[in-house]
Amino acid sequence: PLASHHFVPDPYLRLAASEPDGAEPGHAVLPEPADRLEGRALLPAAAHADARSQAKRMHDRLAGVPPTEAVLASMANDIAAGRSTDAANTAMQHRAFYDVTLKNFAMPWTNRDQTVFTPLNDYVATVIGMVRDDVAFDRVLYDDILYVGRSGLGVPGYSPANNDHYAALEAQGVNLKDGLVQTPQSSASGLPPEATAGVMTSRAAAQAFFIAGTNRAMFRFTLMNHLCTDLEQVQDPTRPPDRIRQDVSRSPGGDSRLFLNNCIACHAGMDPMTQAFAYYDYDETAGRMLYTPGVVRPKYFNNKDTFPSGYSTPDDTWDNYWRKGSNSLLGWDGSLPGKGTGAKSLGRELAHSDAFASCQVQKVFKNVCFRAPSDAQDRARVQAMIASFKSSGYQLKRVFAEAATYCMGD
């Protein structure tokens, strides 16, 4: 087995068919000096053969299906000519990149079980459409954006009260590469434009993360899915506890040390930010998200007698206490104020962090390379991809192309 993940067979190393310098037939012969190669046909043929294998591997990983001979030849020519990104873009023209790869990439973000085995929904369709159209992917957490099936497909229209539209698109095998169109989320869902926050205010996300509970789930799963960080990783007991809600006991089991050493570490930073969702809820009976501007949802006062002196939520004003302390390492955008009102401004705060950009690149790397970055070379490449992702306007499709190029020799 080859020791390097990124080994490319050397076309200059060949097996001797005869005995050029007294060597035994079949033994490896080292390269001849460049001035003696004289453009022998063996060399480009060997390089092209390797380009074909790399092209096939690239196509298999991006689209999940074998390429046609014509596509394979085109991709191999691009790779041999040093145009690997063009080859990756060719592979991503296949509908399976959208119907399968991207769908399975985003589906676990839409449910608490983090499974791919759930029907197509508005959250996933919006991710697919944004990648296809090279929409700046940071907007996924704060824009007034939604992707629906185009007219004429013979499916039920979009409804904020059910998933029939997307279930029908999937059941009929609609080509998502061609069948999705962008529309304002506010016009489809009835939310005011200022209340939209990308996929966080999609019906699928509301159903999974605004249902029951205290709306902390929306914050936690957004951290997990888009900053690759769970609450255990961002615990910081040094943050002020003044915004911790009334439902958190200050002496669990009669022992205040548990609060001071455990509970406060998460809630001191989380509760001030989850206040952004104070006007959102999910009505399980009606099957739709609720938004009540100016009126805090009753769930924010659940178990308020646990600690009556705790923080009573008055509105949807949020503050990011994690801009100081250990979680400043998440790389918050200094051009933003670090506070605001509502889900949209919170989404922008999260999406403009360094952690968001790093997370998207790491997820794509693992998806395309079938492994996490594992050594110094991998980590250096990931850092370069993060810089490229930001400088290119958060184009996620470009990240897929760069990851596929890097791993095509695996």
Short mmCIF file of C-alpha atoms in Angstrom, two decimals:
data_model
loop_
_atom_site.label_atom_id
_atom_site.label_comp_id
_atom_site.label_asym_id
_atom_site.label_seq_id
_atom_site.Cartn_x
_atom_site.Cartn_y
_atom_site.Cartn_z
CA PRO A 1 0.00 0.00 0.00
CA LEU A 2 1.16 3.50 -0.74
CA ALA A 3 2.18 5.43 2.32
CA SER A 4 1.04 8.85 1.15
CA HIS A 5 -2.60 9.87 0.76
CA HIS A 6 -1.59 12.22 -2.00
CA PHE A 7 0.78 9.99 -4.00
CA VAL A 8 0.68 10.46 -7.74
CA PRO A 9 2.44 7.65 -9.64
CA ASP A 10 5.63 8.88 -11.28
CA PRO A 11 5.29 8.46 -15.04
CA TYR A 12 9.07 8.41 -15.31
CA LEU A 13 9.41 5.24 -13.26
CA ARG A 14 8.87 2.30 -15.62
CA LEU A 15 9.55 -1.39 -15.79
CA ALA A 16 12.39 -2.41 -18.05
CA ALA A 17 11.17 -4.46 -20.98
CA SER A 18 14.75 -5.19 -22.00
CA GLU A 19 18.19 -4.87 -20.49
CA PRO A 20 19.40 -1.32 -21.10
CA ASP A 21 22.40 -1.24 -18.78
CA GLY A 22 22.80 -4.78 -17.57
CA ALA A 23 19.72 -4.65 -15.35
CA GLU A 24 17.52 -7.73 -15.12
CA PRO A 25 14.30 -7.61 -17.15
CA GLY A 26 11.26 -6.47 -15.16
CA HIS A 27 13.24 -4.46 -12.60
CA ALA A 28 12.45 -0.81 -11.98
CA VAL A 29 14.68 1.60 -13.86
CA LEU A 30 15.30 5.10 -12.56
CA PRO A 31 14.44 8.07 -14.79
CA GLU A 32 16.84 8.94 -17.53
CA PRO A 33 18.14 12.51 -17.68
CA ALA A 34 15.71 14.95 -19.23
CA ASP A 35 17.92 15.48 -22.25
CA ARG A 36 17.68 11.78 -23.12
CA LEU A 37 13.88 11.41 -22.82
CA GLU A 38 13.22 13.02 -26.18
CA GLY A 39 9.46 13.21 -25.72
CA ARG A 40 8.83 9.45 -25.70
CA ALA A 41 5.14 8.62 -26.04
CA LEU A 42 5.17 6.47 -22.90
CA LEU A 43 5.38 9.45 -20.61
CA PRO A 44 2.26 11.43 -21.52
CA ALA A 45 0.34 8.18 -21.89
CA ALA A 46 1.21 7.19 -18.33
CA ALA A 47 0.30 10.65 -17.04
CA HIS A 48 -3.02 10.56 -18.89
CA ALA A 49 -3.83 7.12 -17.50
CA ASP A 50 -3.35 8.49 -14.03
CA ALA A 51 -5.47 11.54 -14.89
CA ARG A 52 -8.28 9.21 -15.94
CA SER A 53 -8.21 7.37 -12.62
CA GLN A 54 -8.18 10.66 -10.75
CA ALA A 55 -11.03 11.98 -12.88
CA LYS A 56 -13.12 8.91 -12.18
CA ARG A 57 -12.42 9.12 -8.47
CA MET A 58 -13.33 12.81 -8.47
CA HIS A 59 -16.60 12.19 -10.31
CA ASP A 60 -17.53 9.24 -8.10
CA ARG A 61 -17.04 11.30 -4.97
CA LEU A 62 -18.82 14.44 -6.12
CA ALA A 63 -21.72 12.86 -8.00
CA GLY A 64 -21.77 9.37 -6.53
CA VAL A 65 -22.18 7.78 -9.95
CA PRO A 66 -19.70 6.79 -12.70
CA PRO A 67 -19.10 9.37 -15.46
CA THR A 68 -19.87 8.76 -19.09
CA GLU A 69 -16.87 8.10 -21.34
CA ALA A 70 -17.16 11.59 -22.83
CA VAL A 71 -17.28 13.25 -19.42
CA LEU A 72 -14.42 11.11 -18.14
CA ALA A 73 -12.25 12.02 -21.15
CA SER A 74 -13.02 15.72 -20.72
CA MET A 75 -12.21 15.66 -17.00
CA ALA A 76 -9.02 13.65 -17.58
CA ASN A 77 -7.85 16.16 -20.17
CA ASP A 78 -8.49 19.02 -17.76
CA ILE A 79 -6.61 17.28 -14.95
CA ALA A 80 -3.67 16.43 -17.20
CA ALA A 81 -3.54 20.07 -18.28
CA GLY A 82 -3.54 21.33 -14.69
CA ARG A 83 -7.19 22.43 -14.74
CA SER A 84 -8.45 20.23 -11.91
CA THR A 85 -11.02 22.78 -10.77
CA ASP A 86 -12.58 22.72 -14.25
CA ALA A 87 -12.77 18.94 -13.99
CA ALA A 88 -14.54 19.19 -10.64
CA ASN A 89 -17.00 21.71 -12.04
CA THR A 90 -17.77 19.28 -14.85
CA ALA A 91 -18.53 16.54 -12.32
CA MET A 92 -20.81 18.90 -10.42
CA GLN A 93 -22.90 19.41 -13.53
CA HIS A 94 -24.35 15.95 -12.96
CA ARG A 95 -27.79 16.09 -11.37
CA ALA A 96 -26.76 13.52 -8.75
CA PHE A 97 -24.49 16.11 -7.14
CA TYR A 98 -27.65 18.03 -6.24
CA ASP A 99 -30.18 15.20 -5.92
CA VAL A 100 -27.98 12.99 -3.74
CA THR A 101 -24.67 14.47 -2.60
CA LEU A 102 -25.91 17.89 -1.49
CA LYS A 103 -29.19 16.53 -0.18
CA ASN A 104 -27.44 14.01 2.05
CA PHE A 105 -24.85 16.64 3.00
CA ALA A 106 -27.47 19.02 4.42
CA MET A 107 -30.22 16.68 5.59
CA PRO A 108 -28.69 15.87 9.02
CA TRP A 109 -28.76 19.59 9.87
CA THR A 110 -32.56 19.58 9.74
CA ASN A 111 -33.45 17.14 12.52
CA ARG A 112 -32.44 16.31 16.06
CA ASP A 113 -31.46 12.74 15.18
CA GLN A 114 -29.05 14.13 12.56
CA THR A 115 -30.10 11.48 10.07
CA VAL A 116 -30.27 11.57 6.27
CA PHE A 117 -33.33 9.33 6.30
CA THR A 118 -36.00 12.00 6.22
CA PRO A 119 -37.95 13.59 3.34
CA LEU A 120 -36.68 16.54 1.32
CA ASN A 121 -37.70 19.82 2.97
CA ASP A 122 -37.39 23.59 2.59
CA TYR A 123 -34.16 23.77 4.62
CA VAL A 124 -32.34 21.26 2.39
CA ALA A 125 -33.79 22.66 -0.84
CA THR A 126 -32.55 26.12 0.13
CA VAL A 127 -29.02 24.82 0.79
CA ILE A 128 -29.02 22.99 -2.56
CA GLY A 129 -30.21 26.07 -4.42
CA MET A 130 -27.70 28.38 -2.77
CA VAL A 131 -24.80 26.07 -3.64
CA ARG A 132 -26.01 25.67 -7.22
CA ASP A 133 -26.39 29.42 -7.76
CA ASP A 134 -23.16 30.38 -5.95
CA VAL A 135 -25.14 32.47 -3.45
CA ALA A 136 -22.87 33.65 -0.64
CA PHE A 137 -23.31 30.85 1.86
CA ASP A 138 -23.03 33.04 4.95
CA ARG A 139 -26.51 34.27 4.00
CA VAL A 140 -27.86 30.81 4.89
CA LEU A 141 -28.36 32.00 8.49
CA TYR A 142 -29.87 35.45 7.97
CA ASP A 143 -31.23 36.09 4.49
CA ASP A 144 -34.82 36.36 3.29
CA ILE A 145 -34.32 33.37 1.03
CA LEU A 146 -36.11 30.15 0.13
CA TYR A 147 -35.94 27.67 -2.75
CA VAL A 148 -39.07 26.03 -4.08
CA GLY A 149 -39.94 23.90 -7.10
CA ARG A 150 -40.45 25.88 -10.27
CA SER A 151 -43.93 26.18 -11.74
CA GLY A 152 -45.16 23.51 -14.11
CA LEU A 153 -43.82 20.52 -12.20
CA GLY A 154 -47.24 19.24 -11.23
CA VAL A 155 -46.64 19.29 -7.49
CA PRO A 156 -48.60 20.98 -4.68
CA GLY A 157 -47.60 24.57 -4.06
CA TYR A 158 -45.41 25.56 -1.15
CA SER A 159 -47.24 25.74 2.17
CA PRO A 160 -45.89 26.95 5.52
CA ALA A 161 -48.21 24.41 7.15
CA ASN A 162 -46.94 21.16 5.60
CA ASN A 163 -44.10 19.56 3.66
CA ASP A 164 -46.23 18.28 0.76
CA HIS A 165 -44.48 20.45 -1.84
CA TYR A 166 -41.01 19.01 -1.16
CA ALA A 167 -42.23 15.47 -0.54
CA ALA A 168 -43.84 15.54 -4.00
CA LEU A 169 -40.67 16.89 -5.62
CA GLU A 170 -38.77 13.96 -4.15
CA ALA A 171 -41.45 11.35 -4.90
CA GLN A 172 -41.59 12.40 -8.55
CA GLY A 173 -37.83 12.36 -8.90
CA VAL A 174 -37.65 16.00 -9.96
CA ASN A 175 -34.19 17.07 -11.08
CA LEU A 176 -33.19 19.46 -8.29
CA LYS A 177 -30.38 20.89 -10.41
CA ASP A 178 -32.97 22.35 -12.79
CA GLY A 179 -36.18 22.27 -10.77
CA LEU A 180 -35.52 24.74 -7.94
CA VAL A 181 -36.02 28.49 -8.06
CA GLN A 182 -35.24 31.17 -5.48
CA THR A 183 -37.99 33.21 -3.86
CA PRO A 184 -38.22 35.50 -0.83
CA GLN A 185 -38.98 33.43 2.24
CA SER A 186 -41.21 36.20 3.52
CA SER A 187 -43.51 36.04 0.49
CA ALA A 188 -43.93 32.28 0.82
CA SER A 189 -44.20 31.91 4.59
CA GLY A 190 -45.92 35.14 5.56
CA LEU A 191 -43.11 36.18 7.90
CA PRO A 192 -42.15 39.85 7.88
CA PRO A 193 -38.88 40.21 5.94
CA GLU A 194 -37.10 41.44 9.06
CA ALA A 195 -38.11 38.23 10.88
CA THR A 196 -36.57 35.88 8.31
CA ALA A 197 -33.23 34.28 9.15
CA GLY A 198 -32.38 31.92 6.33
CA VAL A 199 -32.72 28.24 7.18
CA MET A 200 -33.21 29.00 10.88
CA THR A 201 -36.71 30.25 10.03
CA SER A 202 -37.47 27.50 7.52
CA ARG A 203 -40.41 25.28 8.32
CA ALA A 204 -38.17 22.22 8.74
CA ALA A 205 -35.94 23.96 11.28
CA ALA A 206 -38.91 25.33 13.19
CA GLN A 207 -40.50 21.89 13.33
CA ALA A 208 -37.32 20.35 14.68
CA PHE A 209 -35.94 23.06 16.95
CA PHE A 210 -38.71 25.53 17.88
CA ILE A 211 -41.16 22.82 18.90
CA ALA A 212 -41.90 22.70 22.65
CA GLY A 213 -38.85 23.24 24.87
CA THR A 214 -37.37 26.69 25.44
CA ASN A 215 -35.92 27.51 21.97
CA ARG A 216 -32.44 26.72 23.24
CA ALA A 217 -32.45 23.78 20.82
CA MET A 218 -32.40 26.13 17.83
CA PHE A 219 -29.29 27.79 19.17
CA ARG A 220 -27.54 24.55 20.10
CA PHE A 221 -28.16 22.81 16.78
CA THR A 222 -27.19 25.90 14.82
CA LEU A 223 -23.87 25.89 16.69
CA MET A 224 -23.42 22.20 15.95
CA ASN A 225 -24.41 22.33 12.30
CA HIS A 226 -22.85 25.62 11.26
CA LEU A 227 -20.00 26.31 13.70
CA CYS A 228 -19.11 22.63 14.28
CA THR A 229 -19.26 23.34 18.02
CA ASP A 230 -21.44 21.84 20.74
CA LEU A 231 -22.16 23.47 24.07
CA GLU A 232 -19.61 21.37 25.94
CA GLN A 233 -16.89 22.94 23.81
CA VAL A 234 -17.90 26.53 24.56
CA GLN A 235 -18.40 26.37 28.31
CA ASP A 236 -17.07 29.48 30.00
CA PRO A 237 -17.92 30.03 33.68
CA THR A 238 -16.31 33.49 33.64
CA ARG A 239 -19.20 35.13 31.77
CA PRO A 240 -21.69 37.27 33.75
CA PRO A 241 -24.78 35.24 34.81
CA ASP A 242 -27.20 38.18 34.74
CA ARG A 243 -29.17 36.92 31.69
CA ILE A 244 -29.67 33.31 32.82
CA ARG A 245 -33.39 32.58 32.78
CA GLN A 246 -35.64 31.70 35.69
CA ASP A 247 -35.92 28.02 34.75
CA VAL A 248 -32.30 27.29 35.68
CA SER A 249 -31.83 26.31 39.31
CA ARG A 250 -29.03 28.13 41.11
CA SER A 251 -28.63 25.20 43.50
CA PRO A 252 -29.44 21.92 41.68
CA GLY A 253 -30.15 19.26 44.29
CA GLY A 254 -29.47 21.86 46.95
CA ASP A 255 -25.83 22.26 45.91
CA SER A 256 -24.98 25.70 44.49
CA ARG A 257 -21.54 24.44 43.46
CA LEU A 258 -23.12 22.59 40.55
CA PHE A 259 -24.55 25.83 39.20
CA LEU A 260 -21.35 27.80 39.74
CA ASN A 261 -19.14 25.17 38.13
CA ASN A 262 -21.38 23.60 35.49
CA CYS A 263 -24.70 25.26 34.66
CA ILE A 264 -23.36 28.80 34.49
CA ALA A 265 -20.67 27.76 32.01
CA CYS A 266 -23.24 27.15 29.26
CA HIS A 267 -26.20 29.31 30.23
CA ALA A 268 -24.29 32.55 30.84
CA GLY A 269 -23.42 32.74 27.16
CA MET A 270 -26.27 30.79 25.61
CA ASP A 271 -29.29 32.43 27.27
CA PRO A 272 -28.46 36.01 26.18
CA MET A 273 -28.25 34.80 22.56
CA THR A 274 -31.30 32.53 22.54
CA GLN A 275 -33.31 35.60 23.52
CA ALA A 276 -33.18 36.40 19.78
CA PHE A 277 -35.81 33.67 19.27
CA ALA A 278 -38.23 35.02 21.89
CA TYR A 279 -41.03 35.64 19.39
CA TYR A 280 -40.79 32.29 17.59
CA ASP A 281 -42.60 29.04 18.26
CA TYR A 282 -43.93 26.00 16.43
CA ASP A 283 -47.60 25.05 16.49
CA GLU A 284 -47.65 21.27 16.27
CA THR A 285 -51.39 21.15 15.66
CA ALA A 286 -51.32 23.66 12.79
CA GLY A 287 -48.01 22.29 11.54
CA ARG A 288 -46.42 25.70 11.13
CA MET A 289 -44.09 28.19 12.76
CA LEU A 290 -45.55 31.01 14.82
CA TYR A 291 -44.11 34.50 15.01
CA THR A 292 -45.57 37.02 17.46
CA PRO A 293 -43.67 40.33 17.14
CA GLY A 294 -43.53 42.20 20.43
CA VAL A 295 -44.93 39.26 22.39
CA VAL A 296 -42.53 36.86 24.08
CA ARG A 297 -43.64 33.24 23.70
CA PRO A 298 -44.92 31.58 26.89
CA LYS A 299 -42.19 28.91 26.69
CA TYR A 300 -39.70 31.56 27.84
CA PHE A 301 -41.46 31.55 31.19
CA ASN A 302 -41.62 27.79 31.66
CA ASN A 303 -40.67 26.81 35.21
CA LYS A 304 -40.23 30.46 36.14
CA ASP A 305 -40.68 29.59 39.82
CA THR A 306 -37.51 27.49 39.80
CA PHE A 307 -35.57 30.69 40.47
CA PRO A 308 -37.94 33.69 40.45
CA SER A 309 -35.05 36.13 40.78
CA GLY A 310 -33.58 34.93 37.51
CA TYR A 311 -33.85 36.78 34.22
CA SER A 312 -37.38 37.30 32.90
CA THR A 313 -37.28 37.73 29.12
CA PRO A 314 -38.88 41.08 28.10
CA ASP A 315 -38.20 41.07 24.34
CA ASP A 316 -35.95 39.62 21.61
CA THR A 317 -32.83 41.67 22.39
CA TRP A 318 -29.71 39.51 22.37
CA ASP A 319 -26.08 40.02 23.42
CA ASN A 320 -23.00 37.95 22.61
CA TYR A 321 -21.13 37.56 25.90
CA TRP A 322 -18.75 35.18 24.13
CA ARG A 323 -16.97 38.04 22.38
CA LYS A 324 -14.86 38.13 25.52
CA GLY A 325 -13.29 35.20 27.31
CA SER A 326 -12.20 31.90 25.81
CA ASN A 327 -14.91 31.89 23.13
CA SER A 328 -13.47 34.98 21.51
CA LEU A 329 -11.41 32.34 19.69
CA LEU A 330 -14.49 31.61 17.58
CA GLY A 331 -13.42 34.68 15.65
CA TRP A 332 -16.28 37.16 15.86
CA ASP A 333 -16.54 39.89 13.23
CA GLY A 334 -15.24 43.13 14.69
CA SER A 335 -17.32 45.18 12.26
CA LEU A 336 -20.54 43.92 13.89
CA PRO A 337 -21.81 45.26 17.23
CA GLY A 338 -22.13 41.89 18.94
CA LYS A 339 -25.73 42.56 19.94
CA GLY A 340 -29.07 43.18 18.30
CA THR A 341 -32.72 42.20 18.13
CA GLY A 342 -34.21 39.10 16.57
CA ALA A 343 -32.98 36.03 14.74
CA LYS A 344 -31.72 37.79 11.61
CA SER A 345 -29.05 39.83 13.35
CA LEU A 346 -28.03 36.83 15.48
CA GLY A 347 -27.70 34.75 12.32
CA ARG A 348 -25.41 37.37 10.84
CA GLU A 349 -23.30 37.34 14.01
CA LEU A 350 -22.86 33.57 13.78
CA ALA A 351 -22.34 33.43 10.01
CA HIS A 352 -19.63 36.09 10.03
CA SER A 353 -17.51 34.27 12.60
CA ASP A 354 -14.32 32.47 11.66
CA ALA A 355 -15.82 29.31 13.15
CA PHE A 356 -18.63 29.37 10.58
CA ALA A 357 -16.25 29.49 7.62
CA SER A 358 -14.00 26.84 9.14
CA CYS A 359 -16.97 24.57 9.81
CA GLN A 360 -18.28 24.66 6.24
CA VAL A 361 -14.85 23.80 4.84
CA GLN A 362 -14.28 20.97 7.30
CA LYS A 363 -17.70 19.47 6.53
CA VAL A 364 -17.04 19.57 2.79
CA PHE A 365 -13.54 18.11 3.21
CA LYS A 366 -14.92 15.17 5.16
CA ASN A 367 -17.80 14.69 2.73
CA VAL A 368 -15.59 14.62 -0.37
CA CYS A 369 -12.42 13.01 1.00
CA PHE A 370 -14.27 10.46 3.16
CA ARG A 371 -12.10 11.39 6.14
CA ALA A 372 -11.38 14.29 8.44
CA PRO A 373 -8.14 16.29 8.01
CA SER A 374 -5.52 14.08 9.60
CA ASP A 375 -2.05 15.54 9.25
CA ALA A 376 -0.16 18.79 8.84
CA GLN A 377 -0.56 18.75 5.07
CA ASP A 378 -4.33 18.29 5.37
CA ARG A 379 -4.64 21.03 7.96
CA ALA A 380 -2.62 23.45 5.86
CA ARG A 381 -4.85 22.73 2.89
CA VAL A 382 -7.98 23.27 4.97
CA GLN A 383 -6.67 26.65 6.13
CA ALA A 384 -6.02 27.64 2.53
CA MET A 385 -9.55 26.54 1.59
CA ILE A 386 -11.03 28.60 4.43
CA ALA A 387 -9.19 31.70 3.17
CA SER A 388 -10.38 30.98 -0.37
CA PHE A 389 -13.96 30.44 0.84
CA LYS A 390 -14.02 33.86 2.49
CA SER A 391 -12.24 35.72 -0.29
CA SER A 392 -14.46 34.20 -3.00
CA GLY A 393 -17.65 35.47 -1.37
CA TYR A 394 -18.52 32.28 0.55
CA GLN A 395 -19.10 30.15 -2.57
CA LEU A 396 -19.54 26.65 -1.19
CA LYS A 397 -19.46 24.93 -4.58
CA ARG A 398 -15.91 26.19 -4.97
CA VAL A 399 -15.01 24.49 -1.69
CA PHE A 400 -16.34 21.19 -3.05
CA ALA A 401 -14.18 21.64 -6.16
CA GLU A 402 -11.08 22.44 -4.11
CA ALA A 403 -11.60 19.47 -1.79
CA ALA A 404 -12.17 17.13 -4.73
CA THR A 405 -8.97 18.38 -6.37
CA TYR A 406 -6.94 17.89 -3.22
CA CYS A 407 -8.22 14.36 -2.58
CA MET A 408 -8.39 13.06 -6.16
CA GLY A 409 -5.16 11.14 -5.57
CA ASP A 410 -6.38 9.42 -2.38
#
